[in-house]
């Protein structure tokens, strides 16, 4: 008969895997490294599988260890959620929403996409994680996230249980300081020829759309800066370093915050924003509220 899983041993393993070593895990747990190591060895003995292997000075997860960590993550996340729920005056009254936001999404856009969940009538505890698209999808697959907001859907043909829902189409405009806009306003968009321009880096979906637009309009701009972070790009734009493109649900979001003006719209170019969820999470009330907003897919162009 298989011995029941000892969750205390599993917790020690989880701590070692997350902290990257026995000593750091022991420090976090307030225990001796010898005790932690012994407990992990007992778990390996019970499972009949080695969970770690030594590579030089590093402790590395085996294939069995990676599988065990995936399950441990889910188990202890559920445990934390259970504890938080039962600590409430009215257990179950608060809905926890763990949202992953791709690092290319403008902050104001992220808020507007999450707004339906916050306005759903339920008490929502929002936990936001920012990261790269592929990293967040991996977290979603492991159920560490309830939803991912991104500027692209899951690639066609992906054999993963995800649902991509288009929430909004957002117009792209060229912004700049009053001085730069006055200089390049007449004859827009062809006035942009050789204009100083701040652009997203080449791995950004918007960058490829802009390059196609420049080519179609026979415009060659002077690229004076490339940025992974959209907020940093706009900050340089605020200082007059160059004109910059940005999507905006409301023009005031950018013009007021960064003290710039709209030079003109990039005709035919829009940013598309998606909510990506695991099919099993579609009954999550806050995720449902976000997905329902697709019924009013916003096209501000």
mmCIF file of C-alpha atoms in Angstrom, residues 175-181 183-184 195-198 222 224-225 227 232-244 258-261:
data_model
loop_
_atom_site.group_PDB
_atom_site.id
_atom_site.type_symbol
_atom_site.label_atom_id
_atom_site.label_comp_id
_atom_site.label_asym_id
_atom_site.label_seq_id
_atom_site.Cartn_x
_atom_site.Cartn_y
_atom_site.Cartn_z
ATOM 1 C CA UNK A 175 2.313 62.489 -29.591
ATOM 2 C CA UNK A 176 4.923 65.096 -28.813
ATOM 3 C CA UNK A 177 5.709 68.273 -26.934
ATOM 4 C CA UNK A 178 4.005 71.455 -28.091
ATOM 5 C CA UNK A 179 7.255 72.590 -29.721
ATOM 6 C CA UNK A 180 7.726 69.378 -31.713
ATOM 7 C CA UNK A 181 4.069 69.203 -32.720
ATOM 8 C CA UNK A 183 7.239 71.912 -36.078
ATOM 9 C CA UNK A 184 5.782 68.777 -37.687
ATOM 10 C CA UNK A 195 11.505 63.701 -37.653
ATOM 11 C CA UNK A 196 13.067 62.478 -34.349
ATOM 12 C CA UNK A 197 11.058 59.438 -33.264
ATOM 13 C CA UNK A 198 10.981 57.270 -30.153
ATOM 14 C CA UNK A 222 15.007 59.478 -37.536
ATOM 15 C CA UNK A 224 16.519 58.489 -31.776
ATOM 16 C CA UNK A 225 15.473 55.941 -29.168
ATOM 17 C CA UNK A 227 12.417 51.266 -25.538
ATOM 18 C CA UNK A 232 9.969 55.116 -20.123
ATOM 19 C CA UNK A 233 9.415 55.866 -23.819
ATOM 20 C CA UNK A 234 6.715 58.401 -22.947
ATOM 21 C CA UNK A 235 8.903 59.964 -20.256
ATOM 22 C CA UNK A 236 11.600 60.671 -22.841
ATOM 23 C CA UNK A 237 8.887 62.009 -25.136
ATOM 24 C CA UNK A 238 7.743 64.350 -22.402
ATOM 25 C CA UNK A 239 11.252 65.812 -22.303
ATOM 26 C CA UNK A 240 11.106 66.609 -26.018
ATOM 27 C CA UNK A 241 13.661 64.014 -27.110
ATOM 28 C CA UNK A 242 11.364 62.954 -29.944
ATOM 29 C CA UNK A 243 7.838 62.289 -31.124
ATOM 30 C CA UNK A 244 6.345 58.982 -30.042
ATOM 31 C CA UNK A 258 2.945 63.469 -19.928
ATOM 32 C CA UNK A 259 2.152 67.082 -20.838
ATOM 33 C CA UNK A 260 2.176 66.461 -24.590
ATOM 34 C CA UNK A 261 -0.114 67.057 -27.551
#
